[in-house]
Coordinates of C-alpha atoms in Angstrom, one line a residue:
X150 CA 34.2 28.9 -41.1
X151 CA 34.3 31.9 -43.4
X152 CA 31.6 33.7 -44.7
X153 CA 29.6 31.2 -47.1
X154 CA 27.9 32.5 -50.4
X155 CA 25.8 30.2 -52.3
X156 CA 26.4 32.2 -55.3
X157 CA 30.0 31.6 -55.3
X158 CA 29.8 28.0 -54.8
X159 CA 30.8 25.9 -58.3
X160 CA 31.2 22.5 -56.9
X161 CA 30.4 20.0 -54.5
X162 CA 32.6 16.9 -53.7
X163 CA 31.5 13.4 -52.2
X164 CA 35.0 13.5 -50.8
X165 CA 35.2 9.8 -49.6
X166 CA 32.9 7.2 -47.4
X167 CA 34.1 4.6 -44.7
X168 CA 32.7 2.0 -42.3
X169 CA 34.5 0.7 -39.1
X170 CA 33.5 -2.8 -38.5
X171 CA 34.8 -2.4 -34.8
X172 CA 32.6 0.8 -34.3
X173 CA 29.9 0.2 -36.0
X174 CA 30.6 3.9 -37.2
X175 CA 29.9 5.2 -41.0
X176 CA 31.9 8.6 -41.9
X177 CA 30.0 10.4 -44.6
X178 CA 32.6 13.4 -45.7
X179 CA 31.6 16.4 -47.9
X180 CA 32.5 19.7 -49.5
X181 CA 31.7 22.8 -51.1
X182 CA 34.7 23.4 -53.3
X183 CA 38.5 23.7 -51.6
X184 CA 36.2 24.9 -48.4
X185 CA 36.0 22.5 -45.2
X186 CA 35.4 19.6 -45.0
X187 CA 31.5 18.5 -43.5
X188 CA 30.9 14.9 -42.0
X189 CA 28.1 12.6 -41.1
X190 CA 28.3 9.9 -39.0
X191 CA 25.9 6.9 -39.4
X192 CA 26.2 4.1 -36.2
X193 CA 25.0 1.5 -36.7
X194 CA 24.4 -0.9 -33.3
X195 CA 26.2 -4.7 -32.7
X196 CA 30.0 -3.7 -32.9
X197 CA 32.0 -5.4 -33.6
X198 CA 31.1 -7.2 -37.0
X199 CA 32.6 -9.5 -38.4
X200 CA 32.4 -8.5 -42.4
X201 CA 34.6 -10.7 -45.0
X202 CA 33.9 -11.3 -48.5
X203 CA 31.5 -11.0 -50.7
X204 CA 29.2 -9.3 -47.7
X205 CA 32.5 -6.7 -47.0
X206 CA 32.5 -6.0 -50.7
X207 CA 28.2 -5.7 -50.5
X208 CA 28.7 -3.4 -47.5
X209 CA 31.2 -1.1 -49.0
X210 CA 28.5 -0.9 -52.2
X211 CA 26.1 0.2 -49.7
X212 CA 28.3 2.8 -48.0
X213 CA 28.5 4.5 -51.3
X214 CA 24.9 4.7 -52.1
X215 CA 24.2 6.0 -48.9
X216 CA 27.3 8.4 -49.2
X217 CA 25.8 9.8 -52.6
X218 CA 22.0 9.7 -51.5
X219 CA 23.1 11.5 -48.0
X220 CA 24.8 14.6 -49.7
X221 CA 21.4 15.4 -51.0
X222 CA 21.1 17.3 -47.4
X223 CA 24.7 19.1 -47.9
X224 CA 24.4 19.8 -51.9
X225 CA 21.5 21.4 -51.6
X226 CA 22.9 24.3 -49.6
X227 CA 24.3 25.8 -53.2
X228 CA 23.0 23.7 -55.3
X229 CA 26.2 24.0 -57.7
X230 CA 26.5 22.8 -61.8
X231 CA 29.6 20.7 -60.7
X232 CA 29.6 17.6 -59.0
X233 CA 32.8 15.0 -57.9
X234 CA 33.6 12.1 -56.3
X235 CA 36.8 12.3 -54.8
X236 CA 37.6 8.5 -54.2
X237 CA 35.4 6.0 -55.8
X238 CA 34.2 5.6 -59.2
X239 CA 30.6 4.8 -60.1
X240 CA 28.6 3.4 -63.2
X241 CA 25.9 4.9 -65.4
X242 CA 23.4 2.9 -63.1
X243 CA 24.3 4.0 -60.2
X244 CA 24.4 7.8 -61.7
X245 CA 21.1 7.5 -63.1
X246 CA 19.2 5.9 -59.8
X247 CA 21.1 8.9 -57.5
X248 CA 20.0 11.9 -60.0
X249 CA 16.5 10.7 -60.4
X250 CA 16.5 10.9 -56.3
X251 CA 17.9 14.8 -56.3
X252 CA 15.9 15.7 -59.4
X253 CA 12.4 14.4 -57.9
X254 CA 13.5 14.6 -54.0
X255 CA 14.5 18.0 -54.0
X256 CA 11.2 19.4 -56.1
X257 CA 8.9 20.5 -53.3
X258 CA 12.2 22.2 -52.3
X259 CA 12.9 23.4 -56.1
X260 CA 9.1 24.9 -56.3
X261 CA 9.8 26.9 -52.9
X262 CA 13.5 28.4 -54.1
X263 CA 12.2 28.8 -57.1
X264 CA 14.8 27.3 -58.5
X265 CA 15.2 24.6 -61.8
X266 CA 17.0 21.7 -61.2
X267 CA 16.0 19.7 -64.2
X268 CA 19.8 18.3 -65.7
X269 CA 21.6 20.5 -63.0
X270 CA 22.9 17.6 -60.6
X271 CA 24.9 15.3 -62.8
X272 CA 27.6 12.3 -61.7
X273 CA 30.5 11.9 -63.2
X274 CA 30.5 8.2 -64.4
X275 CA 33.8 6.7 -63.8
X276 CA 33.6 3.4 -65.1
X277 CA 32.6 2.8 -68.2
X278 CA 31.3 -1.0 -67.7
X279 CA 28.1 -2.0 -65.8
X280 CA 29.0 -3.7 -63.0
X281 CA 28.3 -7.4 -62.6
X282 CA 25.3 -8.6 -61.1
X283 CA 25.1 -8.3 -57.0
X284 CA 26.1 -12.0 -55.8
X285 CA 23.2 -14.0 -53.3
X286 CA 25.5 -13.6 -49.7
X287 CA 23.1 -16.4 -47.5
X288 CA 22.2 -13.9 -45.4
X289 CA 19.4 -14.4 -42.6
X290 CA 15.9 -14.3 -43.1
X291 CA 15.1 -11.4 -40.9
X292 CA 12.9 -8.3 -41.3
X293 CA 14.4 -4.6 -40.7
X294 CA 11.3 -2.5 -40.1
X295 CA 11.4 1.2 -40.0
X296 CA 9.3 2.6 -37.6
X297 CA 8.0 6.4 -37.6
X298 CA 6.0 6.5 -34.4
X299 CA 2.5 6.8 -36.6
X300 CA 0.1 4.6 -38.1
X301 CA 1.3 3.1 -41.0
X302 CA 4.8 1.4 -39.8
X303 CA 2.5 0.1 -36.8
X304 CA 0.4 -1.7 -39.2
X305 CA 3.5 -3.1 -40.8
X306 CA 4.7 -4.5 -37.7
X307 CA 1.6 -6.1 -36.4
X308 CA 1.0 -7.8 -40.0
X309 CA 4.4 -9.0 -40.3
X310 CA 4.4 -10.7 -36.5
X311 CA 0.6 -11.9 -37.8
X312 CA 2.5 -13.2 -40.8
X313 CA 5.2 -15.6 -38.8
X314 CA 7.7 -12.8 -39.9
X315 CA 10.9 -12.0 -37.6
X316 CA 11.6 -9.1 -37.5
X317 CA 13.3 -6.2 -35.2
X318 CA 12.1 -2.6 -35.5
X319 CA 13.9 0.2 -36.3
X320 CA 14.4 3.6 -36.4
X321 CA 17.2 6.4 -37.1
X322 CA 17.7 9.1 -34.5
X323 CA 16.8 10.1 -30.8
X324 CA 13.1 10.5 -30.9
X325 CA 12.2 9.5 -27.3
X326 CA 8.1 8.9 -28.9
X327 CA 9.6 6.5 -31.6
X328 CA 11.7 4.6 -28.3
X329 CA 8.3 4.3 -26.6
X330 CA 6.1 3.3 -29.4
X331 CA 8.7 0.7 -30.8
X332 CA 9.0 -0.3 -27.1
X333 CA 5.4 -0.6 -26.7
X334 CA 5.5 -3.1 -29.6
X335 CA 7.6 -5.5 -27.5
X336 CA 9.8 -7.1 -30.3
X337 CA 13.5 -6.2 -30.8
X338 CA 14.4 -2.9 -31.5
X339 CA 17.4 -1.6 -33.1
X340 CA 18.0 2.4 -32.9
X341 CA 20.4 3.8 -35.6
X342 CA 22.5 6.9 -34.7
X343 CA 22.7 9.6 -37.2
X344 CA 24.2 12.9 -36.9
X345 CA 24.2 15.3 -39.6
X346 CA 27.5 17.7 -40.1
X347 CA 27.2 20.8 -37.9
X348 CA 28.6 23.1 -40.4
X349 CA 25.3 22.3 -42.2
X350 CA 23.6 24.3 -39.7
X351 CA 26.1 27.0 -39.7
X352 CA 25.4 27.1 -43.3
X353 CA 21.9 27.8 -43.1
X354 CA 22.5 30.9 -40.6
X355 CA 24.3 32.1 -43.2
X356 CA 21.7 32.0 -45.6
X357 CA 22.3 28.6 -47.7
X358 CA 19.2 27.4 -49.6
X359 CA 17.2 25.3 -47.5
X360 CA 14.1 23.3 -47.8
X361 CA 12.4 20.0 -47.7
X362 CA 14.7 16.9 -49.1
X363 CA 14.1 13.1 -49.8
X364 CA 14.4 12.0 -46.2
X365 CA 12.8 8.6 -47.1
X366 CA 15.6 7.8 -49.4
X367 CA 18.6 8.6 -46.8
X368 CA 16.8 6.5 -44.4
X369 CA 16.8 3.5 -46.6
X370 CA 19.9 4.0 -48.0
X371 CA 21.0 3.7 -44.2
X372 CA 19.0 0.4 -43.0
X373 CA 20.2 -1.0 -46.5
X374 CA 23.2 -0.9 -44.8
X375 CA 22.6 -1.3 -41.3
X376 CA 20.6 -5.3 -42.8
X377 CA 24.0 -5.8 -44.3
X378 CA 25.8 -4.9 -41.5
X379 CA 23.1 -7.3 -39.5
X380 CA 23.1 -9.9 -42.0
X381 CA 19.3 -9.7 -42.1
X382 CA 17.6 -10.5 -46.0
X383 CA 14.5 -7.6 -45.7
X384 CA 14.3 -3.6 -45.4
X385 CA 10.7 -3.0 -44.7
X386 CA 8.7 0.3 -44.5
X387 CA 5.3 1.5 -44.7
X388 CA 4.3 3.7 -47.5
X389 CA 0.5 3.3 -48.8
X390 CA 0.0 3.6 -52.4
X391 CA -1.3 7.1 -51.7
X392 CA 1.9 8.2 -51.3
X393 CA 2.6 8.5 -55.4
X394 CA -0.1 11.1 -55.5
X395 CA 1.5 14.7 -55.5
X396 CA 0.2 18.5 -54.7
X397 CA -1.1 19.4 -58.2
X398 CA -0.4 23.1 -58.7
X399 CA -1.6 25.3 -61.2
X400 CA 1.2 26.9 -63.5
X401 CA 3.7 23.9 -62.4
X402 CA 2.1 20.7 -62.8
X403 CA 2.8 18.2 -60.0
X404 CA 5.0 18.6 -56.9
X405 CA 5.4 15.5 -54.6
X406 CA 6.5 16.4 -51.1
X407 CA 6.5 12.6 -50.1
X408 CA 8.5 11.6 -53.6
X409 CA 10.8 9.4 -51.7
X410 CA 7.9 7.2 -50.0
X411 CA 6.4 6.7 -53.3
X412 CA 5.8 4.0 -55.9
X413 CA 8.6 4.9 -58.4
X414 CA 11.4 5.7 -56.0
X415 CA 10.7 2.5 -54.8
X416 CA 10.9 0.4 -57.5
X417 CA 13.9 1.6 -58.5
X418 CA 15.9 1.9 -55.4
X419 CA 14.4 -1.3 -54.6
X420 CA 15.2 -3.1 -58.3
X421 CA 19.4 -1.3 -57.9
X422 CA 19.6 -3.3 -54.6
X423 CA 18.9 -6.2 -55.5
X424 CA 20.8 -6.0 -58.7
X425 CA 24.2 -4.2 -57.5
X426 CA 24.2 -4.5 -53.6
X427 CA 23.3 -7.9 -53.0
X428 CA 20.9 -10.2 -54.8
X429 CA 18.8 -11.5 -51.6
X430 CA 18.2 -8.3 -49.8
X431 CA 14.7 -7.6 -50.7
X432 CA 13.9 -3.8 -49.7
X433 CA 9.9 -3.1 -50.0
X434 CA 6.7 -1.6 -48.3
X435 CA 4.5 -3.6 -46.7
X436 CA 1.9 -0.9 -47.4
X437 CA 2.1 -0.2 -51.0
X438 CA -1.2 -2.1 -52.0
X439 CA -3.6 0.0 -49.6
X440 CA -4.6 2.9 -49.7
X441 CA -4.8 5.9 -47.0
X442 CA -7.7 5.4 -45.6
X443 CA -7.5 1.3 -46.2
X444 CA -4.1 1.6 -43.6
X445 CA -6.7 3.7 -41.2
X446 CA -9.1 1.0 -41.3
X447 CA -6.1 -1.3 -40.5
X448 CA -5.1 0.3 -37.7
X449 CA -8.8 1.3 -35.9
X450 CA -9.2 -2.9 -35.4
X451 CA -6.5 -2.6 -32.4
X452 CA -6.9 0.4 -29.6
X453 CA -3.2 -1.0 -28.4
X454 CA -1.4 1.6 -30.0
X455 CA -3.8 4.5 -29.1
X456 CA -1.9 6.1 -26.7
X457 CA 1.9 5.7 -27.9
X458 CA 1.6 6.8 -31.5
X459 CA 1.2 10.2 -33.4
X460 CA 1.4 11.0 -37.0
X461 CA 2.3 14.9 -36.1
X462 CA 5.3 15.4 -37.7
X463 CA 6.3 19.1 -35.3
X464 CA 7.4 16.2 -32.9
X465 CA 10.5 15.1 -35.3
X466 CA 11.6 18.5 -36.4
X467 CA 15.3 18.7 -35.8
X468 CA 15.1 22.7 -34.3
X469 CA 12.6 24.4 -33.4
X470 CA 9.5 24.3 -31.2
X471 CA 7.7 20.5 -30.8
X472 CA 4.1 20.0 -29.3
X473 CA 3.8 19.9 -25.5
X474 CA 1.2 16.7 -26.0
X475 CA 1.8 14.0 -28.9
X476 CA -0.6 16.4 -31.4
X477 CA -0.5 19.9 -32.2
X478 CA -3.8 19.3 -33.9
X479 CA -3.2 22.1 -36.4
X480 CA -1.2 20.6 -38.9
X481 CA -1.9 18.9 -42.0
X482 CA -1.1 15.4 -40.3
X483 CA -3.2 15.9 -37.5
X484 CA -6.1 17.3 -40.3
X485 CA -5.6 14.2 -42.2
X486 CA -4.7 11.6 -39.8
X487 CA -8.0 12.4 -37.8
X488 CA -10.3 12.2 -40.7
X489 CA -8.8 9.3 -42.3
X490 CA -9.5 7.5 -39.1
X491 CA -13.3 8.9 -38.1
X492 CA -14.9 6.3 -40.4
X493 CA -13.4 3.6 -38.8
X494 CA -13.4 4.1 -34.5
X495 CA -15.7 5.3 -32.3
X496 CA -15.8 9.6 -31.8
X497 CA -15.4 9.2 -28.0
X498 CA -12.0 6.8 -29.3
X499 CA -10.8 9.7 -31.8
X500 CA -11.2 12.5 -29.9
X501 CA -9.8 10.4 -26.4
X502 CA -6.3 10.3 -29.1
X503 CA -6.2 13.5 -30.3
X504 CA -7.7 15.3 -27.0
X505 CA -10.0 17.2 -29.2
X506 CA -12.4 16.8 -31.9
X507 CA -10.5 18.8 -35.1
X508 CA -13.4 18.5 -36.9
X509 CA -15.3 20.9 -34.3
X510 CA -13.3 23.7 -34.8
X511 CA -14.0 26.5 -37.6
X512 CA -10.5 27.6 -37.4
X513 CA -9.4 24.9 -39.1
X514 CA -11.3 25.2 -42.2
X515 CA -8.7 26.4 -44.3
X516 CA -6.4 23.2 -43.6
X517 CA -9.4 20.8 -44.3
X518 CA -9.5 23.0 -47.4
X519 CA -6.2 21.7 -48.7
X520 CA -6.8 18.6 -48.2
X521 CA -10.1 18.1 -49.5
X522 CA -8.4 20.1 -52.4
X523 CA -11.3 22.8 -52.1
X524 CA -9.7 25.9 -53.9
X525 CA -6.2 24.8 -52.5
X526 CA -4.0 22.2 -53.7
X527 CA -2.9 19.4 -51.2
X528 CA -0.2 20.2 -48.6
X529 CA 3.4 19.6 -48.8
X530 CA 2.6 16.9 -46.6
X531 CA 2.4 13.1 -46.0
X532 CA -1.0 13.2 -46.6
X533 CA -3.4 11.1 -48.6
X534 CA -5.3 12.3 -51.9
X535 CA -8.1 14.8 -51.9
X536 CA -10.0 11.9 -52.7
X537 CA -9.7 10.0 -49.8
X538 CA -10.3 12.9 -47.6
X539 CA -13.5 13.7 -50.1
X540 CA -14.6 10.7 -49.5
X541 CA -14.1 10.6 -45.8
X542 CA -16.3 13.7 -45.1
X543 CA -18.9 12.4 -46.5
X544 CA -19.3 9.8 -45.1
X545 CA -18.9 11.9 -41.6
X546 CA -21.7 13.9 -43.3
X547 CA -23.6 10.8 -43.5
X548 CA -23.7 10.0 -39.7
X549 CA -25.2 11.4 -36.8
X550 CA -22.4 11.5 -34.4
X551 CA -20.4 13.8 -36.7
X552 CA -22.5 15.5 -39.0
X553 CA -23.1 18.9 -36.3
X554 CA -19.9 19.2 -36.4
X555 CA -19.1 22.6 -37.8
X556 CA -16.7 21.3 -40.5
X557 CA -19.2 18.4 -41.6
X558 CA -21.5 20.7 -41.9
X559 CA -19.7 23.4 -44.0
X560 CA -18.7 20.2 -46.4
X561 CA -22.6 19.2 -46.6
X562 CA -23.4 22.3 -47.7
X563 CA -20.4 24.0 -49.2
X564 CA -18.3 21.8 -50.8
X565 CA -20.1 18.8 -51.3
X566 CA -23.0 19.9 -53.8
X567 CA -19.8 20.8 -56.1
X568 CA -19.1 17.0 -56.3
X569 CA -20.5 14.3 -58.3
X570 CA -21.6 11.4 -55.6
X571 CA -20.0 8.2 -57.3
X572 CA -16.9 10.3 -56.4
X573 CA -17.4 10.1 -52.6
X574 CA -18.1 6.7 -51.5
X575 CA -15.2 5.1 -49.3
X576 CA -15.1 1.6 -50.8
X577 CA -13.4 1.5 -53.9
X578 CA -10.8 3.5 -52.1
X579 CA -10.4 0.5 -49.3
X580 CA -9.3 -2.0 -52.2
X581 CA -6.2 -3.6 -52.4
X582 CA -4.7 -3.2 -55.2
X583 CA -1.9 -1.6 -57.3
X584 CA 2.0 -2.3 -57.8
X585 CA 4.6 -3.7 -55.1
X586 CA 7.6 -5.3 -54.3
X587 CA 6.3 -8.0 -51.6
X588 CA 7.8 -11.0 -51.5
X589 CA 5.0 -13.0 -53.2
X590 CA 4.6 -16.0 -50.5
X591 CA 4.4 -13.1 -48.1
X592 CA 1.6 -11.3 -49.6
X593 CA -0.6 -14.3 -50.3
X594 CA -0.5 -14.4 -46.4
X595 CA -1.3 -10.7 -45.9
X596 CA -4.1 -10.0 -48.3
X597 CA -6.6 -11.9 -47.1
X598 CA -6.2 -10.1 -43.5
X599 CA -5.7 -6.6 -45.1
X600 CA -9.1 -6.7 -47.0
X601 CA -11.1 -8.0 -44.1

């Protein structure tokens, strides 16, 4: 490849998308201008499949969302003014529902280039008439469940078998800790290949721009596909209503790192599914009701999972050093995910998980800062609001088993006297509440066990 120069890129093709039935392979294909061609591969387990029709035609609707929503990872390397498709055309919905995802997926990444992205990425819209609505294609009523390896997606999977719901859970990648947790979960399991263009990396060596992008959307953008593919009716994840809440910085208003696991990327990407893939493939989150620390108080009811999950994201990094033990207990996961779930287990339980007690430690004062949004603003992170973790520490501060501890402490006499104290009980937080996309007869079966 020759020397690459982000300045000198003006365009970026989606050059063209195909699925082999007999594979089970998807080819995503990319470029920067006349320069090489870069391709992704998507596999999707259970070849061959047999795909005719209406659910060929649903499946090649798919393949292009995913081929648009995928380049995210390629276009931002330049981040050029011109965009083309090469092969297909698309309408003004589908323009509008992939920009919104750049635009608000790439803006923890915008904030960090200092960059401006607002009306940069634009489709060109190649057919002038809406297409008709997606046709109903019978297909099987069967859950797709992503699963991270943390909390939340465990939560998901433990209410949805509680709920009389099949399902088979499933996850994108080679993460040998996602293998074992979904193993540990003893239901089918269905692990989606993905292998991002190598040039992309050879690209960043050379100094591309590089920086966090809407991995939530790829990911469902794939297991839309891979249901179709399966003929299964439901793509289910497990993103808490929390999730909508961004990093509020002064100067620039609101940044969400977690944009993509949020409330409005869901309703739309959920709403263009049903309305221009297929009319009966429901694509939701289980979680969107609850808050943080109401999925926390989910989870602490079952010690089953104790030992197989972690909500540290260093183990999923792509390069780069990963924790010897399941958390690196220094990261804004570990922060969070250990105080979210101190109200709600046992201190010998929490620090048996984590292997120490975070909360212990004065050297982490500055990340409990963050996230308590104490003269910091929250972390780019999957996080919950500095509510939450507000509330959280004080009730810690409240209890005898955690309030010597030396970052209690500091909160009882630092930060707390700064806060009114209606703001800091946990219960309104632990109501369920708020927008979703759940089927309804579902959710009249799940709410009366979530608010127990």
């Amino acid at each position: 490849m020759t020397a690459f120069d982000k300045n000198q890129v003006s365009r970026f093709r989606f050059v063209r998308c195909d699925f082999a039935a007999d594979t089970g392979v998807a080819q995503l294909v990319y470029a920067f201008d006349d320069g090489p061609e870069m391709t992704e591969t998507v596999t999707v387990p259970g070849a061959p499949f047999v795909l005719e029709g209406e659910r060929a035609a649903a499946v090649q609707r798919a393949l292009q969302l995913l081929h648009l929503i995928a380049g995210v990872s390629y276009y931002k390397a330049a981040v050029p003014e011109q965009v083309s498709i090469d092969s297909y055309a698309i309408d003004a919905d589908t323009a509008a529902l992939v920009e919104t995802v750049y635009l608000n997926g790439l803006g923890e990444f915008a904030y960090r280039n200092g960059l401006n992205l607002r009306g940069r990425f634009k489709l060109p819209v190649g057919d002038a008439q809406a297409r008709e609505a997606a046709p109903s294609l019978g297909l099987s009523h069967h859950a797709l469940v992503a699963i991270g390896g943390g909390k939340d997606s465990l939560v998901s999977i433990e209410a949805l078998r509680n709920a009389g719901v099949a399902e088979t859970v499933t996850w994108i990648g080679g993460s040998q800790l996602i293998r074992a947790c979904a193993e540990r979960t003893g239901l089918p399991t269905l692990n989606i290949g993905r292998t991002l263009a190598p040039e992309l990396f050879e690209l960043n060596r050379q100094g591309a721009w590089n920086g966090h992008i809407p991995v939530t959307a790829v990911n469902s953008a794939i297991m839309v596909l891979a249901a179709l593919v399966q003929g299964m009716d439901q793509v289910v994840f497990s993103n808490e209503r929390s999730a909508s809440y961004g990093s509020q910085i002064a100067g620039t208003g609101e940044v969400n790192h977690q944009w993509s696991k949020g409330w409005a990327f869901e309703q739309a990407f959920g709403e263009y599914v049903q309305q221009h893939v297929a009319a009966d493939l429901h694509y939701y989150s289980l979680l969107r009701p609850l808050s943080e620390l109401a999925v926390a108080r989910q989870f602490a009811k079952t010690d089953f999972y104790d030992a197989h999950f972690s909500s540290c994201n260093r183990n999923f990094h792509i390069l780069g050093e990963r924790p010897v033990n399941r958390w690196c207990g220094v990261c804004p996961k570990c922060h969070f995910v250990f105080l979210a779930l101190a109200p709600f287990m046992p201190k010998t339980r929490l620090v048996r998980i984590f292997g120490r007690n975070l909360l212990d430690d004065a050297d982490q004062a500055g990340g409990y800062d963050a996230l308590l949004e104490f003269e910091d603003h929250k972390p780019f992170e999957c996080v919950g609001e500095g509510k939450e973790s507000r509330a959280a520490m004080a009730t810690l501060a409240a209890r005898p088993d955690w309030k010597e501890d030396v970052l209690v402490k500091r909160f009882a006499q630092v930060i707390q006297p700064t806060l009114a104290a209606d703001e800091l009980q946990v219960e309104p937080l632990l109501v369920i509440d708020g927008e979703h996309r759940i089927p309804a007869a579902l959710w009249e079966r799940l709410r009366a066990n979530f608010a127990a």
